[in-house]
PDB file of C-alpha atoms in Angstrom:
ATOM      1  CA  MET J 662       3.430 -61.722-108.027  1.00  0.00           C
ATOM      2  CA  LYS J 663       5.831 -58.834-108.643  1.00  0.00           C
ATOM      3  CA  LYS J 664       8.696 -61.255-109.305  1.00  0.00           C
ATOM      4  CA  LEU J 665       6.629 -63.040-111.956  1.00  0.00           C
ATOM      5  CA  TYR J 666       5.720 -59.694-113.521  1.00  0.00           C
ATOM      6  CA  GLU J 667       9.341 -58.584-113.680  1.00  0.00           C
ATOM      7  CA  LYS J 668      10.458 -61.940-115.072  1.00  0.00           C
ATOM      8  CA  ASN J 669       7.861 -62.300-117.841  1.00  0.00           C
ATOM      9  CA  GLU J 670       4.933 -59.929-118.413  1.00  0.00           C
ATOM     10  CA  LEU J 671       3.242 -62.292-120.873  1.00  0.00           C
ATOM     11  CA  THR J 672       3.211 -65.153-118.379  1.00  0.00           C
ATOM     12  CA  PHE J 673       1.901 -62.701-115.784  1.00  0.00           C
ATOM     13  CA  ALA J 674      -0.959 -61.750-118.114  1.00  0.00           C
ATOM     14  CA  LEU J 675      -1.820 -65.381-118.868  1.00  0.00           C
ATOM     15  CA  VAL J 676      -1.849 -66.242-115.165  1.00  0.00           C
ATOM     16  CA  TRP J 677      -4.302 -63.427-114.513  1.00  0.00           C
ATOM     17  CA  ILE J 678      -6.502 -64.526-117.396  1.00  0.00           C
ATOM     18  CA  ALA J 679      -6.642 -68.003-115.842  1.00  0.00           C
ATOM     19  CA  ILE J 680      -7.361 -66.618-112.357  1.00  0.00           C
ATOM     20  CA  TYR J 681     -10.136 -64.421-113.700  1.00  0.00           C
ATOM     21  CA  VAL J 682     -11.802 -67.001-115.967  1.00  0.00           C
ATOM     22  CA  VAL J 683     -11.646 -69.927-113.535  1.00  0.00           C
ATOM     23  CA  GLY J 684     -12.537 -67.763-110.544  1.00  0.00           C
ATOM     24  CA  THR J 685     -15.519 -66.231-112.316  1.00  0.00           C
ATOM     25  CA  SER J 686     -16.824 -69.646-113.394  1.00  0.00           C
ATOM     26  CA  LEU J 687     -16.578 -70.983-109.851  1.00  0.00           C
ATOM     27  CA  ALA J 688     -18.189 -67.848-108.418  1.00  0.00           C
ATOM     28  CA  GLU J 689     -21.085 -68.116-110.874  1.00  0.00           C
ATOM     29  CA  ALA J 690     -21.617 -71.765-109.932  1.00  0.00           C
ATOM     30  CA  LEU J 691     -21.555 -70.948-106.212  1.00  0.00           C
ATOM     31  CA  SER J 692     -23.998 -68.070-106.701  1.00  0.00           C
ATOM     32  CA  GLU J 693     -26.377 -70.428-108.448  1.00  0.00           C
ATOM     33  CA  SER J 694     -26.019 -73.073-105.753  1.00  0.00           C
ATOM     34  CA  ILE J 695     -27.104 -70.655-103.019  1.00  0.00           C
ATOM     35  CA  SER J 696     -29.904 -69.267-105.219  1.00  0.00           C
ATOM     36  CA  VAL J 697     -28.787 -65.638-104.949  1.00  0.00           C
ATOM     37  CA  TYR J 698     -27.811 -64.559-108.449  1.00  0.00           C
ATOM     38  CA  LYS J 699     -24.362 -62.891-108.670  1.00  0.00           C
ATOM     39  CA  LEU J 700     -23.797 -62.778-104.900  1.00  0.00           C
ATOM     40  CA  VAL J 701     -20.516 -64.718-104.881  1.00  0.00           C
ATOM     41  CA  SER J 702     -19.598 -63.278-108.279  1.00  0.00           C
ATOM     42  CA  ALA J 703     -19.951 -59.703-107.021  1.00  0.00           C
ATOM     43  CA  VAL J 704     -17.812 -60.406-103.945  1.00  0.00           C
ATOM     44  CA  PHE J 705     -15.146 -62.135-106.057  1.00  0.00           C
ATOM     45  CA  HIS J 706     -15.038 -59.360-108.656  1.00  0.00           C
ATOM     46  CA  ILE J 707     -14.896 -56.596-106.032  1.00  0.00           C
ATOM     47  CA  ALA J 708     -12.005 -58.345-104.268  1.00  0.00           C
ATOM     48  CA  LEU J 709     -10.112 -58.927-107.512  1.00  0.00           C
ATOM     49  CA  THR J 710     -10.665 -55.342-108.667  1.00  0.00           C
ATOM     50  CA  ALA J 711      -9.400 -53.918-105.376  1.00  0.00           C
ATOM     51  CA  ALA J 712      -6.383 -56.244-105.315  1.00  0.00           C
ATOM     52  CA  LEU J 713      -5.298 -55.421-108.865  1.00  0.00           C
ATOM     53  CA  PHE J 714      -5.859 -51.681-108.538  1.00  0.00           C
ATOM     54  CA  LEU J 715      -3.872 -51.490-105.300  1.00  0.00           C
ATOM     55  CA  TRP J 716      -1.080 -53.651-106.763  1.00  0.00           C
ATOM     56  CA  ILE J 717      -0.789 -51.414-109.828  1.00  0.00           C
ATOM     57  CA  ARG J 718      -0.773 -48.213-107.784  1.00  0.00           C
ATOM     58  CA  ARG J 719       1.727 -49.592-105.277  1.00  0.00           C
ATOM     59  CA  ASN J 720       4.105 -50.570-108.076  1.00  0.00           C
ATOM     60  CA  GLY J 721       3.872 -47.296-109.985  1.00  0.00           C
ATOM     61  CA  LEU J 722       2.129 -48.773-113.042  1.00  0.00           C
ATOM     62  CA  MET J 723      -0.861 -46.428-113.291  1.00  0.00           C
ATOM     63  CA  GLU J 724       0.620 -44.594-116.282  1.00  0.00           C
ATOM     64  CA  LYS J 725       1.681 -47.735-118.133  1.00  0.00           C
ATOM     65  CA  TYR J 726      -1.781 -49.252-117.944  1.00  0.00           C
ATOM     66  CA  GLY J 727      -3.690 -46.063-118.683  1.00  0.00           C
ATOM     67  CA  LEU J 728      -5.440 -45.618-115.352  1.00  0.00           C
ATOM     68  CA  PHE J 729      -5.902 -41.876-115.788  1.00  0.00           C
ATOM     69  CA  LEU J 730      -8.471 -39.653-117.487  1.00  0.00           C
ATOM     70  CA  PRO J 731      -8.007 -38.997-121.229  1.00  0.00           C
ATOM     71  CA  ARG J 732      -5.575 -36.181-122.005  1.00  0.00           C
ATOM     72  CA  TYR J 733      -6.882 -35.605-125.518  1.00  0.00           C
ATOM     73  CA  ARG J 734      -9.826 -33.430-126.504  1.00  0.00           C
ATOM     74  CA  LEU J 735     -12.968 -35.544-126.475  1.00  0.00           C
ATOM     75  CA  LEU J 736     -13.856 -34.200-129.919  1.00  0.00           C
ATOM     76  CA  GLN J 737     -10.894 -36.209-131.237  1.00  0.00           C
ATOM     77  CA  ALA J 738     -12.693 -39.372-130.166  1.00  0.00           C
ATOM     78  CA  TRP J 739     -16.111 -38.143-131.390  1.00  0.00           C
ATOM     79  CA  PHE J 740     -17.120 -37.775-127.726  1.00  0.00           C
ATOM     80  CA  PHE J 741     -17.260 -41.618-127.717  1.00  0.00           C
ATOM     81  CA  ILE J 742     -20.629 -41.438-129.525  1.00  0.00           C
ATOM     82  CA  PRO J 743     -20.025 -44.655-131.542  1.00  0.00           C
ATOM     83  CA  LEU J 744     -19.399 -46.529-128.301  1.00  0.00           C
ATOM     84  CA  ALA J 745     -22.551 -45.028-126.812  1.00  0.00           C
ATOM     85  CA  LEU J 746     -24.587 -46.196-129.817  1.00  0.00           C
ATOM     86  CA  VAL J 747     -23.361 -49.754-129.376  1.00  0.00           C
ATOM     87  CA  CYS J 748     -23.878 -49.571-125.622  1.00  0.00           C
ATOM     88  CA  LEU J 749     -27.334 -48.022-125.465  1.00  0.00           C
ATOM     89  CA  TYR J 750     -29.233 -50.210-127.927  1.00  0.00           C
ATOM     90  CA  LYS J 751     -30.359 -52.213-124.894  1.00  0.00           C
ATOM     91  CA  LEU J 752     -32.521 -49.244-123.892  1.00  0.00           C
ATOM     92  CA  VAL J 753     -34.425 -49.316-127.187  1.00  0.00           C
ATOM     93  CA  PHE J 754     -36.098 -52.725-127.241  1.00  0.00           C
ATOM     94  CA  SER J 755     -38.608 -52.604-124.361  1.00  0.00           C
ATOM     95  CA  PRO J 756     -36.124 -52.635-121.469  1.00  0.00           C
ATOM     96  CA  ALA J 757     -37.320 -54.565-118.435  1.00  0.00           C
ATOM     97  CA  LEU J 758     -35.740 -55.498-115.117  1.00  0.00           C
ATOM     98  CA  ARG J 759     -34.711 -59.154-115.320  1.00  0.00           C
ATOM     99  CA  PHE J 760     -34.003 -59.901-111.656  1.00  0.00           C
ATOM    100  CA  SER J 761     -35.085 -58.956-108.150  1.00  0.00           C
ATOM    101  CA  ALA J 762     -33.924 -55.609-106.749  1.00  0.00           C
ATOM    102  CA  THR J 763     -31.143 -57.216-104.676  1.00  0.00           C
ATOM    103  CA  GLU J 764     -29.956 -59.414-107.526  1.00  0.00           C
ATOM    104  CA  SER J 765     -30.052 -56.459-109.920  1.00  0.00           C
ATOM    105  CA  ILE J 766     -27.765 -54.459-107.629  1.00  0.00           C
ATOM    106  CA  LEU J 767     -25.378 -57.404-107.319  1.00  0.00           C
ATOM    107  CA  PHE J 768     -25.455 -57.851-111.105  1.00  0.00           C
ATOM    108  CA  VAL J 769     -24.595 -54.200-111.773  1.00  0.00           C
ATOM    109  CA  ILE J 770     -21.769 -54.205-109.208  1.00  0.00           C
ATOM    110  CA  SER J 771     -20.346 -57.414-110.638  1.00  0.00           C
ATOM    111  CA  MET J 772     -20.546 -56.152-114.234  1.00  0.00           C
ATOM    112  CA  LEU J 773     -18.918 -52.805-113.457  1.00  0.00           C
ATOM    113  CA  CYS J 774     -16.024 -54.675-111.868  1.00  0.00           C
ATOM    114  CA  VAL J 775     -15.861 -57.033-114.849  1.00  0.00           C
ATOM    115  CA  GLY J 776     -15.438 -53.979-117.077  1.00  0.00           C
ATOM    116  CA  PHE J 777     -12.387 -52.938-115.085  1.00  0.00           C
ATOM    117  CA  LEU J 778     -10.940 -56.438-114.802  1.00  0.00           C
ATOM    118  CA  GLU J 779     -11.317 -57.485-118.422  1.00  0.00           C
ATOM    119  CA  GLU J 780      -9.984 -54.196-119.757  1.00  0.00           C
ATOM    120  CA  LEU J 781      -7.003 -54.270-117.431  1.00  0.00           C
ATOM    121  CA  ILE J 782      -6.192 -57.930-118.082  1.00  0.00           C
ATOM    122  CA  PHE J 783      -6.786 -58.085-121.855  1.00  0.00           C
ATOM    123  CA  ARG J 784      -6.165 -54.496-122.996  1.00  0.00           C
ATOM    124  CA  GLY J 785      -3.637 -53.760-120.268  1.00  0.00           C
ATOM    125  CA  PHE J 786      -1.551 -56.754-119.218  1.00  0.00           C
ATOM    126  CA  LEU J 787      -1.860 -58.910-122.350  1.00  0.00           C
ATOM    127  CA  PHE J 788      -1.665 -56.148-124.954  1.00  0.00           C
ATOM    128  CA  ARG J 789       1.219 -54.323-123.294  1.00  0.00           C
ATOM    129  CA  ALA J 790       3.172 -57.575-122.857  1.00  0.00           C
ATOM    130  CA  ILE J 791       2.984 -58.445-126.570  1.00  0.00           C
ATOM    131  CA  GLU J 792       3.097 -54.878-127.915  1.00  0.00           C
ATOM    132  CA  LYS J 793       6.802 -54.583-127.123  1.00  0.00           C
ATOM    133  CA  GLU J 794       7.599 -57.294-129.673  1.00  0.00           C
ATOM    134  CA  ASN J 795       4.955 -56.761-132.362  1.00  0.00           C
ATOM    135  CA  LEU J 796       2.126 -54.202-132.338  1.00  0.00           C
ATOM    136  CA  THR J 797      -0.020 -55.908-134.982  1.00  0.00           C
ATOM    137  CA  ARG J 798       0.238 -59.249-133.221  1.00  0.00           C
ATOM    138  CA  ALA J 799      -0.618 -57.597-129.908  1.00  0.00           C
ATOM    139  CA  ILE J 800      -3.778 -56.021-131.336  1.00  0.00           C
ATOM    140  CA  ILE J 801      -4.944 -59.268-132.938  1.00  0.00           C
ATOM    141  CA  ILE J 802      -4.148 -61.542-130.002  1.00  0.00           C
ATOM    142  CA  SER J 803      -5.673 -59.272-127.353  1.00  0.00           C
ATOM    143  CA  SER J 804      -8.863 -58.845-129.422  1.00  0.00           C
ATOM    144  CA  VAL J 805      -9.306 -62.503-130.373  1.00  0.00           C
ATOM    145  CA  THR J 806      -8.383 -63.788-126.916  1.00  0.00           C
ATOM    146  CA  PHE J 807     -10.892 -61.402-125.383  1.00  0.00           C
ATOM    147  CA  GLY J 808     -13.587 -62.771-127.680  1.00  0.00           C
ATOM    148  CA  ILE J 809     -12.735 -66.426-127.169  1.00  0.00           C
ATOM    149  CA  GLY J 810     -12.662 -65.872-123.415  1.00  0.00           C
ATOM    150  CA  HIS J 811     -16.444 -65.500-123.539  1.00  0.00           C
ATOM    151  CA  ILE J 812     -16.766 -69.192-124.399  1.00  0.00           C
ATOM    152  CA  VAL J 813     -16.803 -69.751-120.644  1.00  0.00           C
ATOM    153  CA  ASN J 814     -20.438 -68.554-120.736  1.00  0.00           C
ATOM    154  CA  LEU J 815     -21.300 -71.712-122.653  1.00  0.00           C
ATOM    155  CA  PHE J 816     -20.153 -73.799-119.700  1.00  0.00           C
ATOM    156  CA  ASN J 817     -22.162 -71.563-117.366  1.00  0.00           C
ATOM    157  CA  GLY J 818     -25.437 -72.493-119.075  1.00  0.00           C
ATOM    158  CA  GLN J 819     -25.722 -69.979-121.917  1.00  0.00           C
ATOM    159  CA  ASP J 820     -26.980 -71.429-125.206  1.00  0.00           C
ATOM    160  CA  LEU J 821     -24.701 -71.969-128.218  1.00  0.00           C
ATOM    161  CA  LEU J 822     -26.151 -69.245-130.462  1.00  0.00           C
ATOM    162  CA  ASP J 823     -25.905 -66.542-127.800  1.00  0.00           C
ATOM    163  CA  THR J 824     -22.363 -67.611-126.938  1.00  0.00           C
ATOM    164  CA  ALA J 825     -21.220 -67.659-130.576  1.00  0.00           C
ATOM    165  CA  ALA J 826     -22.734 -64.221-131.195  1.00  0.00           C
ATOM    166  CA  GLN J 827     -21.152 -62.917-128.005  1.00  0.00           C
ATOM    167  CA  ILE J 828     -17.709 -64.209-129.015  1.00  0.00           C
ATOM    168  CA  ILE J 829     -17.860 -62.585-132.463  1.00  0.00           C
ATOM    169  CA  PHE J 830     -19.212 -59.331-131.026  1.00  0.00           C
ATOM    170  CA  ALA J 831     -16.520 -59.334-128.327  1.00  0.00           C
ATOM    171  CA  VAL J 832     -13.769 -59.646-130.951  1.00  0.00           C
ATOM    172  CA  PHE J 833     -15.052 -56.495-132.701  1.00  0.00           C
ATOM    173  CA  VAL J 834     -15.379 -54.678-129.382  1.00  0.00           C
ATOM    174  CA  GLY J 835     -11.931 -55.837-128.319  1.00  0.00           C
ATOM    175  CA  PHE J 836     -10.415 -54.523-131.542  1.00  0.00           C
ATOM    176  CA  ALA J 837     -12.081 -51.111-131.177  1.00  0.00           C
ATOM    177  CA  LEU J 838     -11.076 -50.765-127.535  1.00  0.00           C
ATOM    178  CA  VAL J 839      -7.465 -51.814-128.011  1.00  0.00           C
ATOM    179  CA  ILE J 840      -7.107 -49.205-130.781  1.00  0.00           C
ATOM    180  CA  LEU J 841      -8.696 -46.589-128.509  1.00  0.00           C
ATOM    181  CA  PHE J 842      -6.272 -47.510-125.722  1.00  0.00           C
ATOM    182  CA  HIS J 843      -3.194 -47.716-127.951  1.00  0.00           C
ATOM    183  CA  LYS J 844      -3.788 -44.362-129.617  1.00  0.00           C
ATOM    184  CA  GLY J 845      -5.327 -42.494-126.689  1.00  0.00           C
ATOM    185  CA  LYS J 846      -3.147 -44.011-123.908  1.00  0.00           C
ATOM    186  CA  SER J 847      -6.004 -43.895-121.373  1.00  0.00           C
ATOM    187  CA  LEU J 848      -7.789 -47.131-120.471  1.00  0.00           C
ATOM    188  CA  VAL J 849     -10.555 -45.300-118.594  1.00  0.00           C
ATOM    189  CA  PRO J 850     -12.929 -44.814-121.587  1.00  0.00           C
ATOM    190  CA  CYS J 851     -12.598 -48.529-122.354  1.00  0.00           C
ATOM    191  CA  ILE J 852     -13.377 -49.445-118.748  1.00  0.00           C
ATOM    192  CA  VAL J 853     -16.399 -47.140-118.590  1.00  0.00           C
ATOM    193  CA  PHE J 854     -17.846 -48.408-121.877  1.00  0.00           C
ATOM    194  CA  HIS J 855     -17.266 -52.043-120.972  1.00  0.00           C
ATOM    195  CA  GLY J 856     -18.703 -51.715-117.476  1.00  0.00           C
ATOM    196  CA  VAL J 857     -21.798 -49.784-118.563  1.00  0.00           C
ATOM    197  CA  PHE J 858     -22.423 -52.110-121.521  1.00  0.00           C
ATOM    198  CA  ASN J 859     -22.328 -55.132-119.232  1.00  0.00           C
ATOM    199  CA  ALA J 860     -24.392 -53.477-116.498  1.00  0.00           C
ATOM    200  CA  LEU J 861     -27.165 -52.517-118.922  1.00  0.00           C
ATOM    201  CA  SER J 862     -27.761 -56.213-119.528  1.00  0.00           C
ATOM    202  CA  VAL J 863     -29.753 -56.089-116.295  1.00  0.00           C
ATOM    203  CA  ILE J 864     -32.591 -54.506-118.301  1.00  0.00           C
ATOM    204  CA  ALA J 865     -31.946 -56.122-121.690  1.00  0.00           C
ATOM    205  CA  ASN J 866     -35.043 -57.670-123.241  1.00  0.00           C
ATOM    206  CA  ASP J 867     -33.773 -60.309-125.664  1.00  0.00           C
ATOM    207  CA  GLU J 868     -37.286 -61.495-126.508  1.00  0.00           C
ATOM    208  CA  ALA J 869     -38.305 -58.010-127.640  1.00  0.00           C
ATOM    209  CA  LEU J 870     -35.087 -57.676-129.653  1.00  0.00           C
ATOM    210  CA  ASN J 871     -35.604 -61.037-131.353  1.00  0.00           C
ATOM    211  CA  SER J 872     -39.225 -60.217-132.106  1.00  0.00           C
ATOM    212  CA  ALA J 873     -38.366 -56.812-133.576  1.00  0.00           C
ATOM    213  CA  LEU J 874     -35.624 -58.217-135.817  1.00  0.00           C
ATOM    214  CA  GLY J 875     -37.401 -61.413-136.845  1.00  0.00           C
ATOM    215  CA  ASP J 876     -35.864 -64.310-134.931  1.00  0.00           C
ATOM    216  CA  PRO J 877     -32.809 -65.043-132.730  1.00  0.00           C
ATOM    217  CA  VAL J 878     -30.487 -65.838-135.656  1.00  0.00           C
ATOM    218  CA  SER J 879     -31.498 -62.743-137.636  1.00  0.00           C
ATOM    219  CA  ALA J 880     -31.210 -60.574-134.528  1.00  0.00           C
ATOM    220  CA  ALA J 881     -27.707 -61.888-133.806  1.00  0.00           C
ATOM    221  CA  LEU J 882     -26.536 -61.350-137.394  1.00  0.00           C
ATOM    222  CA  ILE J 883     -28.009 -57.843-137.617  1.00  0.00           C
ATOM    223  CA  MET J 884     -26.526 -56.727-134.291  1.00  0.00           C
ATOM    224  CA  ILE J 885     -23.107 -58.162-135.167  1.00  0.00           C
ATOM    225  CA  ALA J 886     -23.126 -56.528-138.606  1.00  0.00           C
ATOM    226  CA  ALA J 887     -24.234 -53.152-137.231  1.00  0.00           C
ATOM    227  CA  SER J 888     -21.630 -53.275-134.473  1.00  0.00           C
ATOM    228  CA  ALA J 889     -18.912 -54.271-136.957  1.00  0.00           C
ATOM    229  CA  VAL J 890     -19.693 -51.266-139.168  1.00  0.00           C
ATOM    230  CA  ILE J 891     -19.869 -48.791-136.279  1.00  0.00           C
ATOM    231  CA  LEU J 892     -16.834 -50.084-134.400  1.00  0.00           C
ATOM    232  CA  GLY J 893     -14.811 -50.699-137.562  1.00  0.00           C
ATOM    233  CA  GLY J 894     -15.323 -47.143-138.769  1.00  0.00           C
ATOM    234  CA  TYR J 895     -14.600 -45.768-135.312  1.00  0.00           C
ATOM    235  CA  SER J 896     -11.382 -47.783-135.076  1.00  0.00           C
ATOM    236  CA  LEU J 897     -10.147 -46.499-138.443  1.00  0.00           C
ATOM    237  CA  TRP J 898     -10.835 -42.922-137.379  1.00  0.00           C
ATOM    238  CA  ASN J 899      -9.035 -43.338-134.067  1.00  0.00           C
ATOM    239  CA  TRP J 900      -6.073 -45.040-135.729  1.00  0.00           C
ATOM    240  CA  LYS J 901      -5.595 -42.086-138.087  1.00  0.00           C
ATOM    241  CA  HIS J 902      -6.547 -39.141-135.892  1.00  0.00           C
ATOM    242  CA  LEU J 903      -6.468 -39.901-132.156  1.00  0.00           C
ATOM    243  CA  GLN J 904      -3.357 -38.876-130.241  1.00  0.00           C
ATOM    244  CA  GLY J 905      -3.150 -39.272-126.475  1.00  0.00           C
TER     245      GLY J 905
END
């Protein structure tokens, strides 16, 4: 793997995207087949997280990929309040546990690992590989690719509306996080936000959200628009003021 990395970082990133996407899809299918939600997924994501973290540390790449705490004053990044607003809306609309206790634990573990993996692969490997040639292209490609990558949920049984909304939302999130990483140098805030956002889905009550905002289509449009405004404004601020 190190030889591939040294030869072509972009190819390395694309290989890891394929490993992650295909592996996650297979793990989800296996979890469903044994009727224990997220069991295989959690094991797969833990193994992949450990393997990538150890590989990065062994090869002295912790600094390059931002695996250190932020070195800027948190006030510069508004104490990450905009990210918290986007993340914590799931606590507002009648949160309720969606799975059994065991499955909920597996879900949270899996989602926390997904936060690390997706940030490292898309914001780390892919962005850094393209950034050397063209920063603007790197920002766009890493954000859009991150969003489109969620289309795999459609093949895992998620309905079309939810998947489309998730893709659009993920593009906005990807853009905000890549700006935060590029300007602040630390990937840790991105990982924490991503992991917590995913993990909170264990108590998300989509029916209550849809009811409060009218219907599924209206709810999707309102949440996307609100997120676009919050994350867009936050990205502009970070681009102008954040220095890591």
